[in-house]
Amino acid sequence: GNSVTQMEGPVTLSEEAFLTINCTYTATGYPSLFWYVQYPGEGLQLLLKATKADDKGSNKGFEATYRKETTSFHLEKGSVQVSDSAVYFCALLNYGGSQGNLIFGKGTKLSVKP
Amino acid sequence: DAGVIQSPRHEVTEMGQEVTLRCKPISGHDYLFWYRQTMMRGLELLIYFNNNVPIDDSGMPEDRFSAKMPNASFSTLKIQPSEPRDSAVYFCASSYQVRNEQFFGPGTRLTVL
């Protein structure tokens, strides 16, 4: 079946530090991959996505590359800010036939200290 | 666009009571999803609709849960009777076509005492 595994949190960093949140997946076929972010008290927002192998998604300084050979989609940011503190979710979408739902990882809580 | 609208934002009820959560998707979106978020289980898909028709309800925990989408602009998730283990944040999301971004509502925080 389809599944997503992402690193356990919480992750605590100082402002301007480098961020990596690991995400690996198991899926049949060719899924699309996503990173969603959830700020306190809010719903999830799409951060970035990639729809095929070797695609790089990027947004707000965050990047992730769809690596089919390692079944990974790690999230990176070169210099985090306090405002990046949130929970980050990796997800895959394997559509076709009657499928159409996102499969989410458990989420990784990021805290950035000034 | 107002985004996905959910009501109520918070609901506190007693065990055994009926609870109804409401969702208005983004206009023009043809897919609607209901998710539940808990600390223990993370984000779980409960059910989703395409053009108001339920496509997959395999995530609905048990018969106490039911969902309807009477028209393209409104959906409900009902729990009857509610139990303390139903306490969670319930999210509604919508998308235009299955492979596009899902837009999430702000969620309903349900507490069953």
Coordinates of N, CA and C in Angstrom, one line a residue:
Chain A
G1 N 0.8 -1.2 0.0 CA 0.0 0.0 0.0 C 0.9 1.2 0.0
N2 N 0.2 2.4 -0.1 CA 0.9 3.7 -0.1 C 1.1 4.1 1.4
S3 N 2.3 4.7 1.6 CA 2.6 5.2 2.9 C 3.7 6.3 2.8
V4 N 3.7 7.1 3.9 CA 4.7 8.2 4.0 C 5.3 8.1 5.3
T5 N 6.7 8.2 5.4 CA 7.4 8.2 6.7 C 8.2 9.5 6.7
Q6 N 8.1 10.3 7.7 CA 8.9 11.4 7.9 C 9.5 11.5 9.3
M7 N 10.6 12.2 9.4 CA 11.3 12.2 10.6 C 10.5 12.7 11.8
E8 N 10.8 12.1 13.0 CA 10.1 12.5 14.2 C 10.5 13.8 14.6
G9 N 9.6 14.6 15.2 CA 10.1 15.9 15.8 C 10.1 15.7 17.3
P10 N 10.1 16.9 18.0 CA 10.2 18.2 17.4 C 11.6 18.5 17.0
V11 N 11.7 19.4 16.0 CA 13.0 19.9 15.6 C 13.1 21.4 16.1
T12 N 14.2 21.7 16.8 CA 14.4 23.0 17.3 C 15.7 23.6 16.7
L13 N 15.6 24.7 16.1 CA 16.7 25.4 15.4 C 16.8 26.8 15.8
S14 N 18.0 27.4 15.7 CA 18.2 28.8 15.8 C 17.9 29.5 14.5
E15 N 17.5 30.7 14.6 CA 17.3 31.5 13.4 C 18.5 31.5 12.5
E16 N 18.3 31.4 11.2 CA 19.3 31.3 10.1 C 20.0 30.0 10.0
A17 N 19.6 29.0 10.8 CA 20.1 27.7 10.6 C 19.6 27.0 9.4
F18 N 20.3 25.9 9.0 CA 19.8 25.1 7.8 C 18.9 24.0 8.3
L19 N 17.8 23.9 7.5 CA 16.8 22.9 7.9 C 16.7 21.8 6.9
T20 N 16.6 20.6 7.4 CA 16.3 19.4 6.6 C 15.2 18.6 7.4
I21 N 14.1 18.3 6.7 CA 13.2 17.3 7.3 C 13.0 16.2 6.3
N22 N 13.4 15.0 6.7 CA 13.4 13.8 5.8 C 12.0 13.3 5.6
C23 N 11.8 12.8 4.4 CA 10.5 12.2 4.0 C 10.8 11.1 3.0
T24 N 10.3 9.9 3.3 CA 10.4 8.8 2.3 C 9.0 8.2 2.1
Y25 N 8.8 7.6 1.0 CA 7.5 7.1 0.7 C 7.5 5.7 0.1
T26 N 6.4 5.0 0.2 CA 6.2 3.8 -0.5 C 4.9 3.9 -1.3
A27 N 5.0 3.6 -2.6 CA 3.8 3.7 -3.4 C 4.0 2.9 -4.7
T28 N 2.8 2.5 -5.2 CA 2.8 1.9 -6.5 C 2.7 3.0 -7.5
G29 N 3.2 2.7 -8.7 CA 3.0 3.7 -9.8 C 3.8 5.0 -9.6
Y30 N 3.2 6.1 -10.0 CA 4.0 7.4 -10.0 C 3.2 8.4 -9.3
P31 N 3.4 8.5 -8.0 CA 2.6 9.4 -7.2 C 3.1 10.9 -7.4
S32 N 2.3 11.8 -7.0 CA 2.7 13.2 -6.8 C 3.0 13.4 -5.4
L33 N 4.0 14.2 -5.1 CA 4.4 14.4 -3.7 C 4.3 15.9 -3.3
F34 N 4.0 16.1 -2.0 CA 3.6 17.4 -1.5 C 4.3 17.6 -0.1
W35 N 4.5 18.9 0.2 CA 4.7 19.3 1.5 C 3.6 20.3 1.9
Y36 N 3.0 20.1 3.0 CA 2.0 21.0 3.6 C 2.5 21.5 4.9
V37 N 2.1 22.8 5.2 CA 2.5 23.4 6.5 C 1.3 23.8 7.3
Q38 N 1.3 23.6 8.6 CA 0.2 23.9 9.4 C 0.7 24.8 10.5
Y39 N 0.3 26.1 10.5 CA 0.6 27.1 11.5 C -0.4 26.9 12.7
P40 N 0.0 27.3 13.9 CA -0.8 27.0 15.1 C -2.2 27.5 14.9
G41 N -3.2 26.7 15.2 CA -4.6 27.0 15.1 C -5.2 27.2 13.7
E42 N -4.4 26.7 12.7 CA -4.9 26.9 11.3 C -5.0 25.5 10.6
G43 N -5.6 25.6 9.4 CA -5.6 24.4 8.6 C -4.3 24.2 7.9
L44 N -4.2 23.2 7.1 CA -3.0 22.9 6.3 C -3.0 23.8 5.1
Q45 N -1.7 24.2 4.7 CA -1.6 25.0 3.5 C -0.5 24.3 2.6
L46 N -0.7 24.2 1.3 CA 0.3 23.7 0.5 C 1.5 24.5 0.5
L47 N 2.7 23.9 0.7 CA 4.0 24.6 0.7 C 4.6 24.5 -0.7
L48 N 4.7 23.2 -1.1 CA 5.3 23.0 -2.5 C 4.9 21.6 -2.9
K49 N 5.1 21.3 -4.2 CA 4.8 20.0 -4.7 C 5.7 19.6 -5.9
A50 N 5.7 18.3 -6.2 CA 6.4 17.8 -7.4 C 5.6 16.6 -7.9
T51 N 5.5 16.6 -9.2 CA 4.6 15.6 -9.8 C 5.3 14.5 -10.5
K52 N 6.6 14.6 -10.8 CA 7.3 13.5 -11.4 C 8.7 13.5 -10.9
A53 N 9.4 12.4 -11.2 CA 10.8 12.2 -10.8 C 11.7 13.3 -11.2
D54 N 12.6 13.7 -10.3 CA 13.6 14.7 -10.5 C 13.0 16.1 -10.6
D55 N 11.7 16.3 -10.4 CA 11.1 17.6 -10.3 C 11.5 18.2 -8.9
K56 N 11.8 19.5 -8.9 CA 12.0 20.2 -7.7 C 10.9 21.2 -7.4
G57 N 10.3 21.1 -6.3 CA 9.3 22.0 -5.8 C 10.0 23.1 -5.0
S58 N 9.5 24.3 -5.1 CA 10.1 25.4 -4.2 C 9.1 26.4 -3.9
N59 N 9.2 27.0 -2.8 CA 8.3 28.1 -2.4 C 8.9 28.7 -1.1
K60 N 8.9 30.0 -1.0 CA 9.2 30.7 0.3 C 10.6 30.3 0.8
G61 N 11.5 29.9 -0.1 CA 12.9 29.5 0.3 C 13.0 28.1 0.6
F62 N 11.9 27.3 0.7 CA 11.9 25.9 0.9 C 12.0 25.2 -0.5
E63 N 12.7 24.0 -0.4 CA 12.9 23.2 -1.6 C 12.7 21.8 -1.3
A64 N 12.3 21.0 -2.3 CA 12.3 19.5 -2.1 C 12.4 18.9 -3.5
T65 N 13.2 17.9 -3.7 CA 13.4 17.2 -5.0 C 12.8 15.8 -4.9
Y66 N 12.0 15.5 -5.9 CA 11.4 14.1 -6.0 C 12.5 13.1 -6.5
R67 N 12.9 12.3 -5.6 CA 13.9 11.3 -5.9 C 13.3 9.9 -6.0
K68 N 13.1 9.4 -7.2 CA 12.5 8.1 -7.3 C 13.4 7.0 -6.9
E69 N 14.7 7.2 -7.2 CA 15.7 6.1 -6.9 C 15.8 5.8 -5.4
T70 N 15.6 6.9 -4.6 CA 15.6 6.7 -3.1 C 14.3 6.8 -2.5
T71 N 13.2 7.0 -3.3 CA 11.8 7.2 -2.8 C 11.8 8.2 -1.7
S72 N 12.4 9.4 -2.0 CA 12.5 10.4 -1.0 C 12.0 11.8 -1.5
F73 N 11.7 12.6 -0.6 CA 11.2 14.0 -0.9 C 11.5 14.9 0.3
H74 N 12.8 15.1 0.6 CA 13.3 15.8 1.8 C 13.1 17.3 1.6
L75 N 12.6 17.9 2.7 CA 12.4 19.3 2.7 C 13.6 20.1 3.2
E76 N 14.0 21.1 2.5 CA 15.2 21.9 3.0 C 14.9 23.4 2.9
K77 N 15.6 24.1 3.8 CA 15.6 25.5 3.7 C 17.0 26.0 4.2
G78 N 17.6 26.9 3.5 CA 19.0 27.3 3.8 C 19.1 28.2 5.1
S79 N 18.0 28.9 5.4 CA 18.1 29.9 6.5 C 16.7 30.1 7.1
V80 N 16.4 29.4 8.2 CA 15.1 29.5 8.7 C 14.8 30.7 9.5
Q81 N 13.6 31.1 9.6 CA 13.2 32.3 10.4 C 12.2 31.8 11.5
V82 N 12.0 32.7 12.5 CA 11.1 32.4 13.6 C 9.7 32.1 13.0
S83 N 9.3 32.8 12.0 CA 8.0 32.7 11.4 C 7.8 31.4 10.6
D84 N 8.9 30.6 10.5 CA 8.7 29.2 9.9 C 8.3 28.2 10.9
S85 N 8.2 28.6 12.2 CA 7.8 27.6 13.2 C 6.4 27.2 12.9
A86 N 6.2 25.8 12.8 CA 5.0 25.2 12.3 C 5.2 23.7 12.3
V87 N 4.1 23.0 11.9 CA 4.2 21.6 11.7 C 4.2 21.3 10.2
Y88 N 5.1 20.5 9.7 CA 5.3 20.2 8.3 C 4.9 18.8 8.0
F89 N 4.1 18.6 7.0 CA 3.6 17.3 6.6 C 4.0 17.0 5.2
C90 N 4.6 15.8 5.1 CA 4.9 15.3 3.8 C 3.7 14.4 3.3
A91 N 3.3 14.4 2.1 CA 2.1 13.7 1.6 C 2.3 13.2 0.2
L92 N 1.6 12.1 -0.1 CA 1.6 11.6 -1.5 C 0.2 11.5 -2.0
L93 N 0.1 11.6 -3.3 CA -1.2 11.5 -4.0 C -1.0 10.5 -5.1
N94 N -1.7 9.4 -5.0 CA -1.6 8.3 -6.0 C -3.0 8.2 -6.6
Y95 N -3.2 8.8 -7.7 CA -4.6 8.9 -8.2 C -4.7 7.9 -9.4
G96 N -5.9 7.6 -9.7 CA -6.2 6.7 -10.8 C -7.3 5.8 -10.3
G97 N -8.2 5.4 -11.2 CA -9.4 4.7 -10.8 C -10.2 5.5 -9.8
S98 N -10.4 4.9 -8.7 CA -11.2 5.6 -7.7 C -10.3 6.3 -6.6
Q99 N -9.0 6.2 -6.8 CA -8.1 6.8 -5.8 C -8.0 8.3 -6.0
G100 N -7.9 9.0 -4.9 CA -7.7 10.5 -5.1 C -7.4 11.1 -3.8
N101 N -7.0 10.3 -2.8 CA -6.8 11.0 -1.5 C -5.3 11.1 -1.2
L102 N -5.0 12.1 -0.4 CA -3.7 12.3 0.1 C -3.3 11.4 1.2
I103 N -2.1 10.8 1.2 CA -1.6 10.0 2.3 C -0.6 10.9 3.0
F104 N -0.8 11.2 4.3 CA 0.1 12.1 5.0 C 1.0 11.3 5.9
G105 N 2.2 11.9 6.1 CA 3.1 11.5 7.2 C 2.6 12.0 8.5
K106 N 3.3 11.7 9.6 CA 2.8 12.0 10.9 C 3.0 13.5 11.2
G107 N 3.8 14.2 10.5 CA 4.1 15.6 10.7 C 5.3 15.8 11.6
T108 N 6.0 16.9 11.3 CA 7.3 17.2 12.1 C 7.1 18.7 12.6
K109 N 7.2 18.8 13.9 CA 7.0 20.1 14.4 C 8.4 20.8 14.4
L110 N 8.4 22.0 13.9 CA 9.6 22.8 13.8 C 9.4 24.1 14.7
S111 N 10.4 24.3 15.6 CA 10.4 25.5 16.4 C 11.7 26.2 16.1
V112 N 11.6 27.5 15.7 CA 12.8 28.3 15.4 C 12.9 29.4 16.5
K113 N 14.1 29.4 17.2 CA 14.3 30.3 18.3 C 15.1 31.5 17.7
P114 N 14.8 32.7 18.2 CA 15.5 33.9 17.8 C 17.0 33.9 18.2
Chain B
D1 N -11.8 35.1 -2.9 CA -12.4 33.9 -2.6 C -12.3 33.7 -1.1
A2 N -13.3 33.2 -0.4 CA -13.3 33.0 1.0 C -12.6 31.8 1.5
G3 N -12.2 30.9 0.6 CA -11.6 29.7 1.0 C -12.6 28.7 1.5
V4 N -12.2 27.6 2.0 CA -13.0 26.6 2.5 C -13.5 27.0 3.9
I5 N -14.8 27.0 4.1 CA -15.4 27.5 5.3 C -16.0 26.3 6.1
Q6 N -15.6 26.3 7.4 CA -16.1 25.2 8.3 C -16.8 25.8 9.5
S7 N -17.8 25.2 10.0 CA -18.5 25.6 11.2 C -19.0 24.4 12.0
P8 N -19.1 24.5 13.3 CA -18.5 25.6 14.1 C -16.9 25.4 14.2
R9 N -16.3 26.4 14.7 CA -14.8 26.3 14.9 C -14.5 25.4 16.1
H10 N -15.3 25.5 17.1 CA -15.1 24.7 18.3 C -16.5 24.2 18.7
E11 N -16.5 22.9 19.2 CA -17.7 22.3 19.6 C -17.3 21.4 20.9
V12 N -18.1 21.7 21.9 CA -17.9 20.9 23.1 C -19.3 20.3 23.4
T13 N -19.3 19.0 23.6 CA -20.5 18.3 23.8 C -20.3 17.1 24.8
E14 N -21.4 16.6 25.2 CA -21.4 15.4 26.1 C -21.6 14.1 25.4
M15 N -20.9 13.1 25.9 CA -21.0 11.8 25.3 C -22.5 11.4 25.1
G16 N -22.8 10.8 23.9 CA -24.1 10.4 23.6 C -24.9 11.4 22.7
Q17 N -24.4 12.7 22.7 CA -25.1 13.7 21.9 C -24.7 13.6 20.4
E18 N -25.6 14.1 19.6 CA -25.3 14.2 18.2 C -24.5 15.4 17.8
V19 N -23.6 15.3 17.0 CA -22.7 16.4 16.6 C -22.8 16.5 15.0
T20 N -23.0 17.7 14.5 CA -22.9 17.9 13.1 C -21.9 19.0 12.8
L21 N -21.0 18.6 11.9 CA -20.0 19.6 11.4 C -20.3 19.9 10.0
R22 N -20.0 21.2 9.7 CA -20.4 21.7 8.3 C -19.3 22.2 7.5
C23 N -19.4 22.1 6.2 CA -18.3 22.6 5.4 C -18.9 23.2 4.1
K24 N -18.3 24.3 3.7 CA -18.6 24.9 2.4 C -17.3 24.9 1.6
P25 N -17.2 24.1 0.5 CA -16.0 24.1 -0.3 C -15.8 25.3 -1.1
I26 N -14.7 25.5 -1.7 CA -14.4 26.6 -2.6 C -15.3 26.4 -3.9
S27 N -15.9 27.4 -4.3 CA -16.8 27.4 -5.5 C -16.0 26.9 -6.7
G28 N -16.6 25.9 -7.4 CA -16.0 25.4 -8.6 C -15.2 24.1 -8.4
H29 N -14.9 23.8 -7.1 CA -14.2 22.6 -6.8 C -15.1 21.4 -6.9
D30 N -14.6 20.3 -7.4 CA -15.4 19.1 -7.6 C -15.1 18.0 -6.7
Y31 N -14.1 18.1 -5.8 CA -13.7 17.1 -4.8 C -13.8 17.7 -3.5
L32 N -14.4 17.0 -2.5 CA -14.4 17.4 -1.1 C -14.0 16.3 -0.2
F33 N -13.1 16.6 0.7 CA -12.5 15.6 1.6 C -12.8 16.0 3.1
W34 N -13.0 14.9 3.9 CA -13.1 15.1 5.3 C -11.9 14.3 6.0
Y35 N -11.2 15.1 6.8 CA -10.1 14.5 7.5 C -10.3 14.6 9.0
R36 N -9.6 13.8 9.8 CA -9.6 13.9 11.3 C -8.1 13.9 11.7
Q37 N -7.8 14.8 12.6 CA -6.4 14.9 13.1 C -6.4 14.7 14.6
T38 N -5.6 13.7 15.1 CA -5.4 13.5 16.5 C -3.9 13.4 16.7
M39 N -3.5 13.5 18.0 CA -2.1 13.4 18.3 C -1.6 12.0 18.1
M40 N -2.5 11.0 18.4 CA -2.1 9.6 18.3 C -2.0 9.1 16.9
R41 N -3.0 9.5 16.0 CA -3.1 8.9 14.7 C -2.7 9.8 13.6
G42 N -2.5 11.1 13.9 CA -2.1 12.0 12.9 C -3.3 12.4 12.0
L43 N -3.1 12.7 10.8 CA -4.2 13.0 9.8 C -4.7 11.8 9.1
E44 N -6.0 11.6 9.2 CA -6.6 10.5 8.6 C -7.8 10.9 7.7
L45 N -7.8 10.4 6.5 CA -8.9 10.6 5.6 C -10.1 9.8 6.1
L46 N -11.3 10.5 6.2 CA -12.5 9.8 6.6 C -13.3 9.4 5.4
I47 N -13.5 10.4 4.5 CA -14.4 10.1 3.3 C -14.1 11.2 2.3
Y48 N -14.3 10.9 1.0 CA -14.2 12.0 0.0 C -15.3 11.8 -1.0
F49 N -15.7 13.0 -1.6 CA -16.8 13.1 -2.6 C -16.2 13.6 -3.9
N50 N -16.8 13.2 -5.0 CA -16.5 13.8 -6.3 C -17.9 14.1 -6.9
N51 N -18.0 15.4 -7.2 CA -19.3 15.8 -7.8 C -20.5 15.4 -6.9
N52 N -20.3 15.6 -5.6 CA -21.3 15.3 -4.6 C -21.6 13.8 -4.3
V53 N -20.9 12.9 -5.0 CA -21.1 11.5 -4.8 C -19.9 11.0 -3.9
P54 N -20.3 10.2 -2.9 CA -19.2 9.6 -2.0 C -18.4 8.6 -2.8
I55 N -17.1 8.7 -2.9 CA -16.2 7.8 -3.6 C -15.6 6.8 -2.7
D56 N -15.1 7.2 -1.6 CA -14.4 6.3 -0.7 C -14.7 6.7 0.7
D57 N -15.4 5.8 1.4 CA -15.7 6.1 2.8 C -15.0 5.0 3.7
S58 N -14.0 4.4 3.2 CA -13.3 3.4 4.0 C -12.7 3.9 5.3
G59 N -12.4 5.2 5.4 CA -11.8 5.7 6.6 C -12.8 6.1 7.6
M60 N -14.1 6.0 7.4 CA -15.1 6.3 8.4 C -15.0 5.3 9.5
P61 N -14.8 5.7 10.7 CA -14.5 4.7 11.8 C -15.6 3.7 12.0
E62 N -16.8 4.1 12.0 CA -17.9 3.1 12.3 C -19.2 3.8 12.0
D63 N -20.2 3.0 12.2 CA -21.6 3.5 11.8 C -22.0 4.7 12.5
R64 N -21.4 5.1 13.5 CA -21.8 6.3 14.2 C -21.5 7.6 13.4
F65 N -20.6 7.4 12.4 CA -20.2 8.5 11.5 C -20.9 8.4 10.2
S66 N -21.4 9.6 9.8 CA -22.0 9.6 8.4 C -21.7 11.0 7.8
A67 N -21.7 11.0 6.5 CA -21.4 12.3 5.8 C -22.3 12.4 4.6
K68 N -22.7 13.6 4.3 CA -23.5 13.9 3.2 C -23.0 15.1 2.4
M69 N -23.4 15.1 1.1 CA -23.1 16.3 0.3 C -24.3 16.5 -0.6
P70 N -25.3 17.2 -0.1 CA -26.6 17.4 -0.8 C -26.4 18.3 -2.1
N71 N -25.4 19.1 -2.1 CA -25.2 19.9 -3.3 C -23.7 20.3 -3.3
A72 N -23.3 21.0 -4.4 CA -21.9 21.3 -4.6 C -21.3 22.3 -3.6
S73 N -22.1 22.9 -2.8 CA -21.6 24.0 -2.0 C -21.8 23.7 -0.5
F74 N -22.1 22.4 -0.1 CA -22.4 22.1 1.3 C -22.2 20.6 1.6
S75 N -21.5 20.4 2.7 CA -21.3 19.0 3.2 C -21.4 19.0 4.7
T76 N -21.9 17.9 5.2 CA -22.0 17.7 6.7 C -21.3 16.4 7.0
L77 N -20.7 16.4 8.2 CA -20.2 15.2 8.9 C -20.9 15.1 10.2
K78 N -21.6 14.0 10.4 CA -22.4 13.8 11.6 C -21.9 12.6 12.4
I79 N -21.9 12.8 13.7 CA -21.5 11.7 14.6 C -22.7 11.5 15.6
Q80 N -23.2 10.3 15.6 CA -24.3 10.1 16.5 C -24.3 8.6 16.9
P81 N -24.2 8.3 18.2 CA -23.9 9.2 19.3 C -22.4 9.4 19.4
S82 N -22.1 10.6 19.9 CA -20.6 10.9 20.1 C -20.0 10.2 21.3
E83 N -18.7 10.0 21.2 CA -18.0 9.4 22.3 C -16.7 10.2 22.6
P84 N -16.2 10.1 23.8 CA -14.9 10.9 24.1 C -13.8 10.6 23.1
R85 N -13.7 9.4 22.6 CA -12.6 9.1 21.6 C -12.8 9.8 20.3
D86 N -13.9 10.4 20.1 CA -14.1 11.2 18.8 C -13.5 12.6 18.9
S87 N -13.0 12.9 20.1 CA -12.4 14.3 20.3 C -11.2 14.4 19.3
A88 N -11.2 15.4 18.5 CA -10.2 15.6 17.5 C -10.4 16.9 16.8
V89 N -9.5 17.2 15.9 CA -9.8 18.4 15.0 C -10.2 17.8 13.6
Y90 N -11.4 18.2 13.1 CA -11.9 17.7 11.9 C -11.7 18.8 10.8
F91 N -11.0 18.4 9.7 CA -10.8 19.3 8.6 C -11.6 18.9 7.4
C92 N -12.0 19.9 6.7 CA -12.6 19.7 5.4 C -11.7 20.3 4.4
A93 N -11.5 19.7 3.2 CA -10.7 20.2 2.1 C -11.4 20.1 0.8
S94 N -11.1 20.9 -0.1 CA -11.6 20.7 -1.5 C -10.6 21.0 -2.5
S95 N -10.8 20.4 -3.7 CA -9.9 20.6 -4.8 C -10.6 20.6 -6.1
Y96 N -10.0 21.2 -7.2 CA -10.5 21.1 -8.5 C -9.8 20.0 -9.2
Q97 N -10.4 18.9 -9.5 CA -9.9 17.7 -10.1 C -8.9 17.0 -9.1
V98 N -8.8 15.8 -9.2 CA -8.2 15.0 -8.1 C -6.7 15.2 -8.0
R99 N -6.0 15.6 -9.0 CA -4.6 15.7 -8.9 C -4.1 17.1 -8.5
N100 N -5.0 18.0 -8.3 CA -4.6 19.4 -7.9 C -4.5 19.6 -6.4
E101 N -4.0 20.7 -6.0 CA -3.9 21.0 -4.6 C -5.2 21.0 -3.9
Q102 N -5.1 20.4 -2.7 CA -6.3 20.4 -1.8 C -6.2 21.7 -0.9
F103 N -7.3 22.4 -0.8 CA -7.3 23.6 0.1 C -8.1 23.2 1.3
F104 N -7.5 23.5 2.4 CA -8.0 23.0 3.7 C -8.8 24.2 4.4
G105 N -9.8 23.8 5.1 CA -10.5 24.8 6.0 C -9.8 24.9 7.3
P106 N -10.2 25.8 8.2 CA -9.5 26.0 9.4 C -9.8 24.9 10.5
G107 N -10.7 24.0 10.2 CA -10.9 22.9 11.1 C -12.0 23.2 12.2
T108 N -12.6 22.1 12.7 CA -13.5 22.2 13.8 C -12.8 21.4 14.9
R109 N -12.6 22.0 16.1 CA -12.1 21.3 17.2 C -13.2 20.7 18.0
L110 N -13.3 19.4 18.1 CA -14.4 18.8 18.8 C -13.9 18.2 20.1
T111 N -14.6 18.5 21.1 CA -14.3 17.9 22.4 C -15.6 17.2 22.9
V112 N -15.5 15.9 23.2 CA -16.6 15.1 23.7 C -16.3 14.7 25.1
L113 N -17.1 15.2 26.0 CA -16.8 15.0 27.5 C -17.5 13.7 28.0

